[in-house]
């Protein structure tokens, strides 16, 4: 398979490019796999801003996968799951279930995550935690399945 085109979207009222360690980690981890970072943005914890950025990355930037970081907890400002589902064609629940399940072995706080995974056209969107540690761990849980997911969305068989 050709290298994946990855989008990284940081959802935070306080992050800047200089202190966005989770976004930087996701870009680096993707590039270590030979994938291209096709889009990167930081948006405030605002459902409309998050949805607009996701649509742009999927529809205009042509990302195969968009990894979001942040905005998945219980704070009233955390709106990433809702913004993701608002622009999605369908949910992919197994991904978020796997992340929560495997993360519970590391920290009981994983049960507080409201993260989702969803498909918009031929783009897979995966919500990851906002901490660098959590983003790295969650990426490690799903990364091996992303190329196959993209192949499936493009009409490939189960092989």
XYZ file of C-alpha atoms in Angstrom:
159
model
C 0.000 0.000 0.000
C 1.119 3.539 -0.674
C 2.058 5.721 2.267
C -0.939 6.993 4.188
C -1.812 10.677 4.157
C -2.299 11.619 7.811
C -4.016 14.641 9.286
C -3.341 15.655 12.884
C -5.850 17.912 14.593
C -5.196 19.232 18.095
C -8.328 20.384 19.913
C -7.367 22.771 22.707
C -7.988 26.269 23.984
C -4.434 26.505 25.316
C -2.111 24.745 22.871
C 0.136 26.473 20.381
C 2.447 24.870 17.853
C 5.319 25.423 20.305
C 3.684 23.476 23.162
C 1.590 20.945 21.242
C 3.555 17.882 22.326
C 0.773 15.385 21.554
C 0.284 16.704 18.017
C 4.038 16.673 17.430
C 4.256 13.109 18.752
C 1.484 11.901 16.431
C 3.164 13.523 13.431
C 6.510 11.943 14.348
C 5.016 8.498 14.993
C 3.195 8.613 11.654
C 6.298 9.717 9.782
C 8.339 6.938 11.442
C 5.976 4.521 9.688
C 6.615 6.225 6.354
C 3.293 8.037 6.340
C 2.971 11.633 5.175
C 1.604 14.366 7.414
C -0.712 15.933 4.853
C -2.425 18.348 7.251
C -1.907 19.711 10.749
C -3.943 22.221 12.697
C -4.727 23.409 16.193
C -8.288 24.550 16.828
C -10.027 25.736 19.991
C -12.387 23.472 21.951
C -15.327 24.557 19.821
C -17.553 22.030 18.044
C -17.960 24.136 14.901
C -14.210 24.792 14.595
C -13.402 21.120 15.132
C -16.009 19.955 12.611
C -14.828 22.472 10.009
C -11.205 21.359 10.404
C -12.181 17.690 10.101
C -14.174 18.367 6.930
C -11.252 20.327 5.466
C -8.746 17.566 6.243
C -11.003 14.837 4.845
C -12.550 16.568 1.839
C -9.976 19.152 0.757
C -6.618 17.888 2.043
C -7.384 14.286 1.071
C -6.245 12.720 4.337
C -6.697 8.956 4.590
C -6.687 9.139 8.380
C -7.213 12.087 10.715
C -5.915 11.668 14.250
C -7.370 14.129 16.716
C -5.784 14.809 20.067
C -7.591 16.425 22.972
C -11.166 17.325 23.747
C -12.323 13.803 24.634
C -12.728 14.048 28.403
C -15.442 15.207 30.764
C -14.710 18.937 30.795
C -17.637 20.969 29.536
C -15.286 22.373 26.852
C -14.409 18.867 25.553
C -16.420 18.571 22.345
C -14.276 16.545 19.957
C -16.432 13.369 19.931
C -19.605 15.342 19.222
C -17.893 17.382 16.498
C -16.541 14.191 14.928
C -19.904 12.438 14.875
C -21.607 15.559 13.490
C -19.638 15.310 10.229
C -19.263 11.524 10.037
C -21.025 9.140 7.682
C -20.779 6.295 10.175
C -19.161 5.349 13.442
C -16.366 2.762 13.755
C -16.880 1.790 17.415
C -14.347 -1.044 17.625
C -11.417 1.352 17.431
C -12.458 3.483 20.411
C -13.497 0.345 22.306
C -10.057 -1.207 21.733
C -8.252 1.945 22.843
C -10.291 2.196 26.034
C -10.007 -1.520 26.776
C -6.243 -1.721 26.298
C -5.649 1.624 28.004
C -7.474 0.444 31.130
C -4.503 -1.852 31.745
C -2.318 1.261 31.943
C -4.671 3.642 33.774
C -8.170 3.340 35.222
C -8.843 6.870 33.954
C -9.215 5.417 30.445
C -12.833 4.688 31.346
C -13.472 8.436 31.426
C -12.672 8.844 27.727
C -15.549 9.737 25.419
C -13.393 9.355 22.289
C -14.938 7.982 19.095
C -13.744 6.776 15.719
C -15.736 7.426 12.585
C -15.636 7.377 8.817
C -16.264 10.342 6.541
C -16.197 9.155 2.958
C -12.834 7.469 2.546
C -11.297 9.127 5.607
C -11.014 7.458 8.990
C -11.133 9.833 11.976
C -9.783 8.609 15.322
C -10.051 10.645 18.526
C -7.039 10.235 20.813
C -6.266 11.661 24.269
C -4.802 15.122 24.659
C -1.788 14.132 26.726
C 1.344 13.183 24.841
C 1.621 9.943 26.824
C -1.996 8.985 26.131
C -1.752 9.940 22.456
C 1.406 7.834 22.012
C -0.094 4.831 23.791
C -3.348 5.027 21.855
C -1.529 5.422 18.542
C 0.403 2.263 19.357
C -2.853 0.384 19.916
C -4.391 1.278 16.532
C -1.505 2.039 14.173
C -1.141 -1.504 12.839
C -4.755 -1.483 11.645
C -4.820 1.877 9.879
C -3.419 0.776 6.511
C -5.913 -2.096 6.324
C -8.770 0.231 7.304
C -7.840 2.627 4.510
C -7.624 -0.250 2.017
C -11.113 -1.378 3.056
C -12.569 2.128 2.708
C -11.095 2.279 -0.806
C -12.952 -0.906 -1.758
C -10.248 -3.460 -1.039
C -11.040 -6.971 0.125
C -10.404 -8.526 3.498
C -7.348 -10.408 2.238
